[in-house]
CSV table of N, CA and C in Angstrom, one decimal:
chain,number,residue,atom,x,y,z
Y,57,MET,N,15.1,-9.5,-17.9
Y,57,MET,CA,15.9,-10.6,-17.3
Y,57,MET,C,14.9,-11.3,-16.3
Y,58,LYS,N,14.9,-12.7,-16.5
Y,58,LYS,CA,14.0,-13.5,-15.6
Y,58,LYS,C,14.5,-13.4,-14.2
Y,59,MET,N,13.5,-13.4,-13.3
Y,59,MET,CA,13.8,-13.4,-11.9
Y,59,MET,C,13.9,-14.9,-11.4
Y,60,PRO,N,14.7,-15.1,-10.4
Y,60,PRO,CA,14.9,-16.4,-9.8
Y,60,PRO,C,13.5,-17.1,-9.5
Y,61,GLN,N,13.5,-18.4,-9.5
Y,61,GLN,CA,12.3,-19.2,-9.2
Y,61,GLN,C,11.7,-18.8,-7.9
Y,62,GLN,N,12.5,-18.7,-6.8
Y,62,GLN,CA,11.9,-18.3,-5.5
Y,62,GLN,C,11.2,-17.0,-5.5
Y,63,LEU,N,11.8,-16.1,-6.3
Y,63,LEU,CA,11.1,-14.7,-6.4
Y,63,LEU,C,9.9,-14.8,-7.2
Y,64,GLU,N,9.9,-15.6,-8.3
Y,64,GLU,CA,8.7,-15.8,-9.1
Y,64,GLU,C,7.6,-16.4,-8.3
Y,65,ASP,N,7.9,-17.4,-7.4
Y,65,ASP,CA,6.9,-18.0,-6.6
Y,65,ASP,C,6.3,-16.9,-5.6
Y,66,ALA,N,7.2,-16.1,-5.1
Y,66,ALA,CA,6.7,-15.1,-4.1
Y,66,ALA,C,5.8,-14.0,-4.8
Y,67,PHE,N,6.2,-13.6,-6.0
Y,67,PHE,CA,5.4,-12.7,-6.8
Y,67,PHE,C,4.0,-13.3,-7.1
Y,68,ASN,N,4.0,-14.6,-7.4
Y,68,ASN,CA,2.7,-15.3,-7.7
Y,68,ASN,C,1.9,-15.3,-6.4
Y,69,ALA,N,2.5,-15.6,-5.3
Y,69,ALA,CA,1.8,-15.5,-4.0
Y,69,ALA,C,1.2,-14.1,-3.8
Y,70,GLN,N,1.9,-13.1,-4.2
Y,70,GLN,CA,1.4,-11.7,-4.0
Y,70,GLN,C,0.2,-11.5,-4.9
Y,71,ILE,N,0.3,-12.0,-6.1
Y,71,ILE,CA,-0.9,-11.8,-7.0
Y,71,ILE,C,-2.1,-12.5,-6.3
Y,72,THR,N,-2.0,-13.7,-5.8
Y,72,THR,CA,-3.1,-14.3,-5.2
Y,72,THR,C,-3.6,-13.5,-4.0
Y,73,LEU,N,-2.7,-13.0,-3.2
Y,73,LEU,CA,-3.1,-12.2,-2.0
Y,73,LEU,C,-3.8,-11.0,-2.4
Y,74,GLU,N,-3.4,-10.3,-3.5
Y,74,GLU,CA,-4.1,-9.1,-4.0
Y,74,GLU,C,-5.5,-9.5,-4.4
Y,75,LEU,N,-5.7,-10.6,-5.0
Y,75,LEU,CA,-7.0,-11.1,-5.4
Y,75,LEU,C,-7.9,-11.4,-4.2
Y,76,GLU,N,-7.3,-12.1,-3.2
Y,76,GLU,CA,-8.0,-12.4,-2.0
Y,76,GLU,C,-8.4,-11.1,-1.3
Y,77,SER,N,-7.6,-10.1,-1.4
Y,77,SER,CA,-8.0,-8.8,-0.8
Y,77,SER,C,-9.1,-8.2,-1.5
Y,78,SER,N,-9.1,-8.3,-2.8
Y,78,SER,CA,-10.2,-7.8,-3.6
Y,78,SER,C,-11.5,-8.4,-3.2
Y,79,ILE,N,-11.5,-9.7,-3.1
Y,79,ILE,CA,-12.7,-10.5,-2.7
Y,79,ILE,C,-13.1,-10.1,-1.3
Y,80,ALA,N,-12.2,-10.0,-0.4
Y,80,ALA,CA,-12.5,-9.6,1.0
Y,80,ALA,C,-13.2,-8.2,1.0
Y,81,TYR,N,-12.7,-7.3,0.2
Y,81,TYR,CA,-13.4,-5.9,0.2
Y,81,TYR,C,-14.8,-6.0,-0.4
Y,82,LEU,N,-15.0,-6.9,-1.3
Y,82,LEU,CA,-16.3,-7.1,-1.9
Y,82,LEU,C,-17.3,-7.6,-0.8
Y,83,GLN,N,-16.8,-8.5,0.1
Y,83,GLN,CA,-17.6,-9.0,1.2
Y,83,GLN,C,-17.9,-7.9,2.1
Y,84,MET,N,-17.0,-7.1,2.4
Y,84,MET,CA,-17.2,-5.9,3.3
Y,84,MET,C,-18.2,-5.0,2.7
Y,85,ALA,N,-18.1,-4.7,1.4
Y,85,ALA,CA,-19.1,-3.9,0.7
Y,85,ALA,C,-20.5,-4.4,0.8
Y,86,ALA,N,-20.6,-5.7,0.6
Y,86,ALA,CA,-21.9,-6.4,0.6
Y,86,ALA,C,-22.5,-6.2,2.0
Y,87,PHE,N,-21.7,-6.4,3.1
Y,87,PHE,CA,-22.2,-6.2,4.4
Y,87,PHE,C,-22.7,-4.8,4.6
Y,88,LEU,N,-21.9,-3.8,4.2
Y,88,LEU,CA,-22.2,-2.4,4.5
Y,88,LEU,C,-23.5,-2.0,3.6
Y,89,ASP,N,-23.6,-2.5,2.4
Y,89,ASP,CA,-24.8,-2.3,1.6
Y,89,ASP,C,-26.0,-2.8,2.3
Y,90,ALA,N,-25.9,-4.0,2.9
Y,90,ALA,CA,-27.0,-4.6,3.6
Y,90,ALA,C,-27.4,-3.8,4.8
Y,91,LYS,N,-26.5,-3.0,5.4
Y,91,LYS,CA,-26.7,-2.1,6.5
Y,91,LYS,C,-27.2,-0.7,6.1
Y,92,ASN,N,-27.4,-0.5,4.8
Y,92,ASN,CA,-27.8,0.8,4.2
Y,92,ASN,C,-26.7,1.9,4.4
Y,93,LEU,N,-25.5,1.4,4.4
Y,93,LEU,CA,-24.4,2.4,4.4
Y,93,LEU,C,-23.7,2.4,3.0
Y,94,SER,N,-24.5,2.9,2.1
Y,94,SER,CA,-24.0,2.8,0.7
Y,94,SER,C,-22.8,3.6,0.3
Y,95,GLY,N,-22.5,4.6,1.0
Y,95,GLY,CA,-21.2,5.4,0.8
Y,95,GLY,C,-20.0,4.5,1.2
Y,96,MET,N,-20.1,3.9,2.4
Y,96,MET,CA,-19.0,3.0,2.9
Y,96,MET,C,-18.9,1.8,2.0
Y,97,ALA,N,-20.0,1.3,1.5
Y,97,ALA,CA,-20.0,0.2,0.6
Y,97,ALA,C,-19.3,0.5,-0.7
Y,98,GLY,N,-19.6,1.7,-1.2
Y,98,GLY,CA,-19.0,2.2,-2.4
Y,98,GLY,C,-17.5,2.4,-2.2
Y,99,TRP,N,-17.1,2.8,-1.0
Y,99,TRP,CA,-15.7,3.0,-0.7
Y,99,TRP,C,-15.0,1.6,-0.8
Y,100,MET,N,-15.7,0.6,-0.2
Y,100,MET,CA,-15.1,-0.8,-0.1
Y,100,MET,C,-15.1,-1.4,-1.6
Y,101,ARG,N,-16.1,-1.1,-2.4
Y,101,ARG,CA,-16.1,-1.6,-3.8
Y,101,ARG,C,-14.9,-0.9,-4.5
Y,102,ALA,N,-14.7,0.4,-4.3
Y,102,ALA,CA,-13.5,1.0,-5.0
Y,102,ALA,C,-12.2,0.4,-4.5
Y,103,GLN,N,-12.1,0.1,-3.2
Y,103,GLN,CA,-11.0,-0.6,-2.6
Y,103,GLN,C,-10.8,-1.9,-3.3
Y,104,SER,N,-11.9,-2.7,-3.5
Y,104,SER,CA,-11.8,-4.0,-4.1
Y,104,SER,C,-11.2,-3.8,-5.5
Y,105,ALA,N,-11.7,-2.8,-6.3
Y,105,ALA,CA,-11.2,-2.6,-7.6
Y,105,ALA,C,-9.7,-2.3,-7.6
Y,106,GLU,N,-9.3,-1.5,-6.6
Y,106,GLU,CA,-7.9,-1.1,-6.5
Y,106,GLU,C,-7.0,-2.3,-6.3
Y,107,GLU,N,-7.5,-3.2,-5.4
Y,107,GLU,CA,-6.7,-4.4,-5.1
Y,107,GLU,C,-6.7,-5.3,-6.3
Y,108,GLY,N,-7.7,-5.4,-7.1
Y,108,GLY,CA,-7.7,-6.1,-8.4
Y,108,GLY,C,-6.7,-5.5,-9.3
Y,109,ALA,N,-6.7,-4.2,-9.4
Y,109,ALA,CA,-5.7,-3.5,-10.3
Y,109,ALA,C,-4.3,-3.8,-9.8
Y,110,HIS,N,-4.1,-3.9,-8.5
Y,110,HIS,CA,-2.7,-4.3,-8.1
Y,110,HIS,C,-2.4,-5.7,-8.5
Y,111,ALA,N,-3.3,-6.6,-8.4
Y,111,ALA,CA,-3.1,-8.0,-8.9
Y,111,ALA,C,-2.7,-8.0,-10.4
Y,112,HIS,N,-3.3,-7.1,-11.2
Y,112,HIS,CA,-3.0,-7.0,-12.6
Y,112,HIS,C,-1.6,-6.5,-12.8
Y,113,ARG,N,-1.3,-5.5,-12.0
Y,113,ARG,CA,0.1,-4.9,-12.2
Y,113,ARG,C,1.1,-5.9,-11.8
Y,114,PHE,N,0.9,-6.6,-10.7
Y,114,PHE,CA,1.9,-7.7,-10.4
Y,114,PHE,C,2.0,-8.7,-11.5
Y,115,LEU,N,0.8,-9.1,-12.0
Y,115,LEU,CA,0.8,-10.1,-13.1
Y,115,LEU,C,1.6,-9.7,-14.3
Y,116,GLY,N,1.3,-8.4,-14.7
Y,116,GLY,CA,2.0,-7.9,-15.8
Y,116,GLY,C,3.5,-7.8,-15.6
Y,117,PHE,N,3.9,-7.5,-14.4
Y,117,PHE,CA,5.4,-7.4,-14.1
Y,117,PHE,C,6.0,-8.7,-14.2
Y,118,VAL,N,5.4,-9.8,-13.7
Y,118,VAL,CA,5.9,-11.1,-13.7
Y,118,VAL,C,6.1,-11.5,-15.2
Y,119,LEU,N,5.0,-11.3,-16.0
Y,119,LEU,CA,5.1,-11.7,-17.4
Y,119,LEU,C,6.2,-10.9,-18.2
Y,120,ASP,N,6.2,-9.6,-17.9
Y,120,ASP,CA,7.2,-8.7,-18.5
Y,120,ASP,C,8.7,-9.2,-18.2
Y,121,ARG,N,8.9,-9.8,-17.1
Y,121,ARG,CA,10.2,-10.3,-16.7
Y,121,ARG,C,10.5,-11.7,-17.4
Y,122,GLY,N,9.5,-12.2,-18.1
Y,122,GLY,CA,9.7,-13.5,-18.8
Y,122,GLY,C,9.4,-14.7,-17.9
Y,123,ASN,N,8.7,-14.4,-16.8
Y,123,ASN,CA,8.4,-15.5,-15.8
Y,123,ASN,C,7.0,-16.0,-16.0
Y,124,GLU,N,6.7,-17.0,-15.3
Y,124,GLU,CA,5.3,-17.7,-15.5
Y,124,GLU,C,4.4,-17.2,-14.3
Y,125,VAL,N,3.2,-16.9,-14.7
Y,125,VAL,CA,2.2,-16.5,-13.7
Y,125,VAL,C,1.4,-17.8,-13.3
Y,126,ARG,N,1.3,-18.0,-12.0
Y,126,ARG,CA,0.5,-19.1,-11.5
Y,126,ARG,C,-0.3,-18.6,-10.3
Y,127,ILE,N,-1.6,-18.3,-10.6
Y,127,ILE,CA,-2.5,-17.8,-9.5
Y,127,ILE,C,-2.9,-18.9,-8.7
Y,128,GLY,N,-2.8,-18.7,-7.4
Y,128,GLY,CA,-3.1,-19.8,-6.4
Y,128,GLY,C,-4.6,-19.7,-6.1
Y,129,ALA,N,-5.1,-20.7,-5.3
Y,129,ALA,CA,-6.4,-20.7,-4.8
Y,129,ALA,C,-6.7,-19.5,-3.9
Y,130,THR,N,-7.8,-18.9,-4.0
Y,130,THR,CA,-8.1,-17.8,-3.1
Y,130,THR,C,-9.1,-18.3,-2.1
Y,131,ALA,N,-8.9,-17.9,-0.8
Y,131,ALA,CA,-9.7,-18.3,0.3
Y,131,ALA,C,-11.0,-17.4,0.3
Y,132,ALA,N,-12.1,-18.0,0.7
Y,132,ALA,CA,-13.3,-17.1,0.9
Y,132,ALA,C,-13.1,-16.3,2.1
Y,133,PRO,N,-13.6,-15.1,2.1
Y,133,PRO,CA,-13.5,-14.2,3.3
Y,133,PRO,C,-14.0,-14.9,4.5
Y,134,GLY,N,-13.3,-14.9,5.6
Y,134,GLY,CA,-13.6,-15.6,6.8
Y,134,GLY,C,-14.2,-14.8,7.9
Y,135,HIS,N,-14.6,-13.6,7.7
Y,135,HIS,CA,-15.0,-12.7,8.7
Y,135,HIS,C,-16.5,-12.5,8.7
Y,136,THR,N,-17.1,-12.4,9.9
Y,136,THR,CA,-18.4,-12.0,10.1
Y,136,THR,C,-18.4,-10.6,10.7
Y,137,PHE,N,-19.2,-9.7,10.2
Y,137,PHE,CA,-19.2,-8.4,10.7
Y,137,PHE,C,-20.6,-8.1,11.4
Y,138,THR,N,-20.5,-7.3,12.4
Y,138,THR,CA,-21.8,-6.8,13.1
Y,138,THR,C,-21.9,-5.3,13.0
Y,139,THR,N,-20.8,-4.6,12.8
Y,139,THR,CA,-20.9,-3.1,12.7
Y,139,THR,C,-19.9,-2.7,11.6
Y,140,ALA,N,-20.1,-1.4,11.2
Y,140,ALA,CA,-19.2,-0.8,10.2
Y,140,ALA,C,-17.8,-0.8,10.8
Y,141,ALA,N,-17.7,-0.6,12.1
Y,141,ALA,CA,-16.3,-0.6,12.7
Y,141,ALA,C,-15.7,-1.9,12.6
Y,142,ASP,N,-16.4,-3.0,12.7
Y,142,ASP,CA,-15.9,-4.3,12.4
Y,142,ASP,C,-15.3,-4.5,11.0
Y,143,ALA,N,-16.1,-4.0,10.1
Y,143,ALA,CA,-15.6,-4.1,8.7
Y,143,ALA,C,-14.3,-3.3,8.4
Y,144,PHE,N,-14.3,-2.1,9.0
Y,144,PHE,CA,-13.0,-1.3,8.8
Y,144,PHE,C,-11.9,-1.8,9.6
Y,145,ALA,N,-12.1,-2.5,10.8
Y,145,ALA,CA,-11.1,-3.1,11.5
Y,145,ALA,C,-10.5,-4.3,10.7
Y,146,VAL,N,-11.3,-5.0,10.1
Y,146,VAL,CA,-10.9,-6.1,9.2
Y,146,VAL,C,-10.1,-5.6,8.0
Y,147,SER,N,-10.6,-4.5,7.5
Y,147,SER,CA,-9.9,-3.8,6.4
Y,147,SER,C,-8.5,-3.4,6.8
Y,148,LEU,N,-8.3,-2.9,8.0
Y,148,LEU,CA,-7.0,-2.5,8.4
Y,148,LEU,C,-6.1,-3.7,8.6
Y,149,GLU,N,-6.7,-4.8,9.1
Y,149,GLU,CA,-5.9,-6.0,9.2
Y,149,GLU,C,-5.4,-6.5,7.9
Y,150,GLN,N,-6.4,-6.4,6.9
Y,150,GLN,CA,-6.0,-6.8,5.5
Y,150,GLN,C,-4.9,-6.0,4.9
Y,151,GLU,N,-5.0,-4.7,5.1
Y,151,GLU,CA,-3.9,-3.8,4.6
Y,151,GLU,C,-2.6,-4.1,5.3
Y,152,ARG,N,-2.6,-4.4,6.5
Y,152,ARG,CA,-1.4,-4.7,7.2
Y,152,ARG,C,-0.8,-6.0,6.7
Y,153,ARG,N,-1.7,-6.9,6.4
Y,153,ARG,CA,-1.2,-8.2,5.9
Y,153,ARG,C,-0.5,-8.0,4.5
Y,154,VAL,N,-1.2,-7.2,3.7
Y,154,VAL,CA,-0.6,-7.0,2.4
Y,154,VAL,C,0.7,-6.2,2.5
Y,155,THR,N,0.8,-5.2,3.4
Y,155,THR,CA,2.0,-4.5,3.6
Y,155,THR,C,3.1,-5.4,4.0
Y,156,GLN,N,2.9,-6.3,5.0
Y,156,GLN,CA,3.9,-7.2,5.4
Y,156,GLN,C,4.4,-8.1,4.3
Y,157,ALA,N,3.4,-8.6,3.4
Y,157,ALA,CA,3.8,-9.4,2.3
Y,157,ALA,C,4.7,-8.7,1.3
Y,158,ILE,N,4.4,-7.4,1.1
Y,158,ILE,CA,5.2,-6.6,0.1
Y,158,ILE,C,6.5,-6.4,0.7
Y,159,HIS,N,6.6,-6.1,2.0
Y,159,HIS,CA,7.9,-5.9,2.7
Y,159,HIS,C,8.8,-7.2,2.5
Y,160,ASP,N,8.1,-8.3,2.8
Y,160,ASP,CA,8.8,-9.6,2.7
Y,160,ASP,C,9.3,-9.8,1.2
Y,161,LEU,N,8.5,-9.5,0.3
Y,161,LEU,CA,8.8,-9.6,-1.1
Y,161,LEU,C,10.0,-8.7,-1.5
Y,162,TYR,N,10.0,-7.5,-1.0
Y,162,TYR,CA,11.1,-6.6,-1.2
Y,162,TYR,C,12.4,-7.1,-0.6
Y,163,ARG,N,12.3,-7.6,0.6
Y,163,ARG,CA,13.5,-8.2,1.2
Y,163,ARG,C,14.1,-9.4,0.4
Y,164,LEU,N,13.2,-10.2,-0.1
Y,164,LEU,CA,13.5,-11.4,-0.9
Y,164,LEU,C,14.2,-10.9,-2.2
Y,165,ALA,N,13.7,-9.9,-2.8
Y,165,ALA,CA,14.3,-9.3,-4.1
Y,165,ALA,C,15.7,-8.8,-3.8
Y,166,MET,N,15.8,-8.1,-2.7
Y,166,MET,CA,17.1,-7.6,-2.3
Y,166,MET,C,18.1,-8.7,-2.0
Y,167,ASP,N,17.7,-9.7,-1.3
Y,167,ASP,CA,18.5,-10.9,-1.0
Y,167,ASP,C,18.9,-11.6,-2.2
Y,168,ALA,N,18.0,-11.6,-3.2
Y,168,ALA,CA,18.3,-12.3,-4.5
Y,168,ALA,C,19.1,-11.4,-5.4
Y,169,GLY,N,19.3,-10.2,-5.1
Y,169,GLY,CA,20.1,-9.2,-5.9
Y,169,GLY,C,19.3,-8.9,-7.2
Y,170,ASP,N,18.0,-9.0,-7.1
Y,170,ASP,CA,17.1,-8.7,-8.2
Y,170,ASP,C,16.7,-7.2,-8.2
Y,171,LEU,N,17.6,-6.4,-8.7
Y,171,LEU,CA,17.4,-5.0,-8.7
Y,171,LEU,C,16.3,-4.5,-9.6
Y,172,GLY,N,15.9,-5.3,-10.5
Y,172,GLY,CA,14.8,-4.9,-11.4
Y,172,GLY,C,13.4,-4.9,-10.7
Y,173,SER,N,13.3,-5.6,-9.6
Y,173,SER,CA,12.1,-5.7,-8.8
Y,173,SER,C,12.0,-4.5,-7.8
Y,174,VAL,N,13.1,-4.0,-7.4
Y,174,VAL,CA,13.1,-3.0,-6.3
Y,174,VAL,C,12.3,-1.8,-6.6
Y,175,PRO,N,12.4,-1.1,-7.7
Y,175,PRO,CA,11.6,0.1,-7.9
Y,175,PRO,C,10.1,-0.2,-8.0
Y,176,PHE,N,9.8,-1.3,-8.6
Y,176,PHE,CA,8.4,-1.7,-8.7
Y,176,PHE,C,7.8,-1.9,-7.4
Y,177,LEU,N,8.5,-2.6,-6.5
Y,177,LEU,CA,8.0,-2.9,-5.2
Y,177,LEU,C,8.0,-1.6,-4.3
Y,178,GLN,N,8.9,-0.7,-4.5
Y,178,GLN,CA,9.0,0.5,-3.7
Y,178,GLN,C,7.7,1.3,-3.9
Y,179,GLU,N,7.1,1.3,-5.1
Y,179,GLU,CA,5.9,2.0,-5.4
Y,179,GLU,C,4.8,1.4,-4.5
Y,180,PHE,N,4.8,0.1,-4.3
Y,180,PHE,CA,3.7,-0.5,-3.5
Y,180,PHE,C,4.0,-0.3,-2.0
Y,181,ILE,N,5.2,-0.2,-1.6
Y,181,ILE,CA,5.5,0.1,-0.2
Y,181,ILE,C,5.0,1.5,0.1
Y,182,ASN,N,5.3,2.5,-0.7
Y,182,ASN,CA,4.8,3.8,-0.5
Y,182,ASN,C,3.2,3.8,-0.5
Y,183,GLU,N,2.6,3.1,-1.4
Y,183,GLU,CA,1.2,3.1,-1.5
Y,183,GLU,C,0.6,2.4,-0.2
Y,184,GLN,N,1.2,1.4,0.3
Y,184,GLN,CA,0.7,0.7,1.4
Y,184,GLN,C,0.7,1.6,2.7
Y,185,ASN,N,1.8,2.4,2.8
Y,185,ASN,CA,1.8,3.4,3.9
Y,185,ASN,C,0.6,4.3,3.9
Y,186,GLU,N,0.2,4.8,2.7
Y,186,GLU,CA,-1.0,5.6,2.5
Y,186,GLU,C,-2.2,4.8,2.8
Y,187,GLU,N,-2.3,3.6,2.3
Y,187,GLU,CA,-3.5,2.8,2.5
Y,187,GLU,C,-3.8,2.5,4.0
Y,188,GLU,N,-2.7,2.1,4.7
Y,188,GLU,CA,-2.9,1.9,6.1
Y,188,GLU,C,-3.3,3.1,6.9
Y,189,ALA,N,-2.7,4.2,6.6
Y,189,ALA,CA,-3.1,5.5,7.2
Y,189,ALA,C,-4.5,5.9,7.0
Y,190,THR,N,-4.9,5.7,5.7
Y,190,THR,CA,-6.3,6.1,5.3
Y,190,THR,C,-7.3,5.2,6.1
Y,191,VAL,N,-7.1,3.9,6.1
Y,191,VAL,CA,-8.1,3.0,6.7
Y,191,VAL,C,-8.1,3.2,8.2
Y,192,GLU,N,-6.9,3.4,8.8
Y,192,GLU,CA,-6.8,3.7,10.2
Y,192,GLU,C,-7.6,4.9,10.6
Y,193,THR,N,-7.5,6.0,9.8
Y,193,THR,CA,-8.3,7.2,10.0
Y,193,THR,C,-9.8,6.9,9.9
Y,194,ILE,N,-10.2,6.2,8.9
Y,194,ILE,CA,-11.6,5.9,8.8
Y,194,ILE,C,-12.1,5.1,10.0
Y,195,LEU,N,-11.3,4.1,10.3
Y,195,LEU,CA,-11.7,3.3,11.5
Y,195,LEU,C,-11.9,4.1,12.7
Y,196,GLU,N,-11.0,5.0,13.0
Y,196,GLU,CA,-11.1,5.9,14.2
Y,196,GLU,C,-12.3,6.8,14.1
Y,197,ARG,N,-12.6,7.3,12.9
Y,197,ARG,CA,-13.8,8.1,12.8
Y,197,ARG,C,-15.1,7.4,12.9
Y,198,VAL,N,-15.1,6.1,12.4
Y,198,VAL,CA,-16.3,5.3,12.6
Y,198,VAL,C,-16.5,5.0,14.1
Y,199,LYS,N,-15.4,4.7,14.8
Y,199,LYS,CA,-15.4,4.5,16.3
Y,199,LYS,C,-15.9,5.7,17.0
Y,200,MET,N,-15.4,6.9,16.6
Y,200,MET,CA,-15.9,8.1,17.2
Y,200,MET,C,-17.4,8.4,17.0
Y,201,ALA,N,-17.9,8.0,15.8
Y,201,ALA,CA,-19.3,8.1,15.6
Y,201,ALA,C,-20.1,7.2,16.5
Y,202,GLY,N,-19.5,6.1,16.9
Y,202,GLY,CA,-20.2,5.2,17.8
Y,202,GLY,C,-21.6,4.9,17.4
Y,203,SER,N,-22.5,5.1,18.3
Y,203,SER,CA,-23.9,4.8,18.1
Y,203,SER,C,-24.7,6.1,17.6
Y,204,ASP,N,-24.0,7.1,17.3
Y,204,ASP,CA,-24.6,8.4,16.8
Y,204,ASP,C,-24.9,8.2,15.3
Y,205,SER,N,-26.1,7.8,15.0
Y,205,SER,CA,-26.4,7.5,13.6
Y,205,SER,C,-26.2,8.7,12.7
Y,206,GLY,N,-26.4,9.9,13.2
Y,206,GLY,CA,-26.2,11.1,12.3
Y,206,GLY,C,-24.8,11.2,11.9
Y,207,ALA,N,-23.9,11.0,12.9
Y,207,ALA,CA,-22.4,11.1,12.6
Y,207,ALA,C,-22.0,10.0,11.6
Y,208,LEU,N,-22.6,8.8,11.9
Y,208,LEU,CA,-22.2,7.7,11.0
Y,208,LEU,C,-22.7,8.0,9.5
Y,209,LEU,N,-23.9,8.6,9.4
Y,209,LEU,CA,-24.4,8.9,8.1
Y,209,LEU,C,-23.6,10.0,7.4
Y,210,LEU,N,-23.1,10.9,8.2
Y,210,LEU,CA,-22.3,12.0,7.6
Y,210,LEU,C,-21.0,11.4,7.1
Y,211,LEU,N,-20.4,10.5,7.8
Y,211,LEU,CA,-19.2,9.8,7.4
Y,211,LEU,C,-19.5,8.9,6.2
Y,212,ASP,N,-20.6,8.2,6.2
Y,212,ASP,CA,-21.0,7.4,5.1
Y,212,ASP,C,-21.1,8.2,3.8
Y,213,ASN,N,-21.7,9.4,3.9
Y,213,ASN,CA,-21.9,10.3,2.8
Y,213,ASN,C,-20.5,10.7,2.3
Y,214,GLU,N,-19.6,11.1,3.2
Y,214,GLU,CA,-18.2,11.5,2.8
Y,214,GLU,C,-17.5,10.4,2.1
Y,215,LEU,N,-17.6,9.2,2.6
Y,215,LEU,CA,-16.8,8.1,2.0
Y,215,LEU,C,-17.4,7.7,0.6
Y,216,GLY,N,-18.7,8.0,0.4
Y,216,GLY,CA,-19.4,7.8,-0.8
Y,216,GLY,C,-18.9,8.6,-2.0
Y,217,THR,N,-18.1,9.7,-1.7
Y,217,THR,CA,-17.6,10.6,-2.7
Y,217,THR,C,-16.3,10.0,-3.4
Y,218,ARG,N,-15.8,8.9,-2.9
Y,218,ARG,CA,-14.6,8.3,-3.5
Y,218,ARG,C,-14.9,7.8,-4.9
Y,219,PRO,N,-14.1,8.1,-5.9
Y,219,PRO,CA,-14.3,7.6,-7.2
Y,219,PRO,C,-14.4,6.0,-7.2
Y,220,ALA,N,-15.2,5.5,-8.1
Y,220,ALA,CA,-15.5,4.0,-8.1
Y,220,ALA,C,-14.3,3.2,-8.7
Y,221,THR,N,-13.5,3.8,-9.5
Y,221,THR,CA,-12.4,3.1,-10.2
Y,221,THR,C,-11.0,3.6,-9.7
Y,222,PRO,N,-10.0,2.8,-9.6
Y,222,PRO,CA,-8.7,3.2,-9.2
Y,222,PRO,C,-8.1,4.2,-10.2
Y,223,ALA,N,-7.3,5.1,-9.6
Y,223,ALA,CA,-6.6,6.1,-10.4
Y,223,ALA,C,-5.6,5.5,-11.2
């Protein structure tokens, strides 16, 4: 069953946001690679791939519902980083922005009485809870490492163990 136009528009905006997130994570990965933090860069690349996979899932959902996909223009990442902590702070901001957008989309689906969207969106709500908690933990650990290069390299090595592709 097709979703109402307002909901279709909101899902299309979410697709665009997921793609912007993917691009932002690639920018963070490039910064961290340039700082020789290849494990953190790999973590960011995996996060970029995950955000891209989310965009594909949203896209497929819109099409499966018989609606039209219209991907909007994506903005270039607007952040300049000076430290790994900066990159992870921006990552946390990005995750919070995506969480808020998914919550808004969920509310819109409920208001529209579009029960077909609710279970799909609930999966993303659950995932965003995990995403925010993970990034917040990493950010706090990067901050704890501070200027201790040994601690930062241990964390870099740990983050480098993340698989490169989304599960």
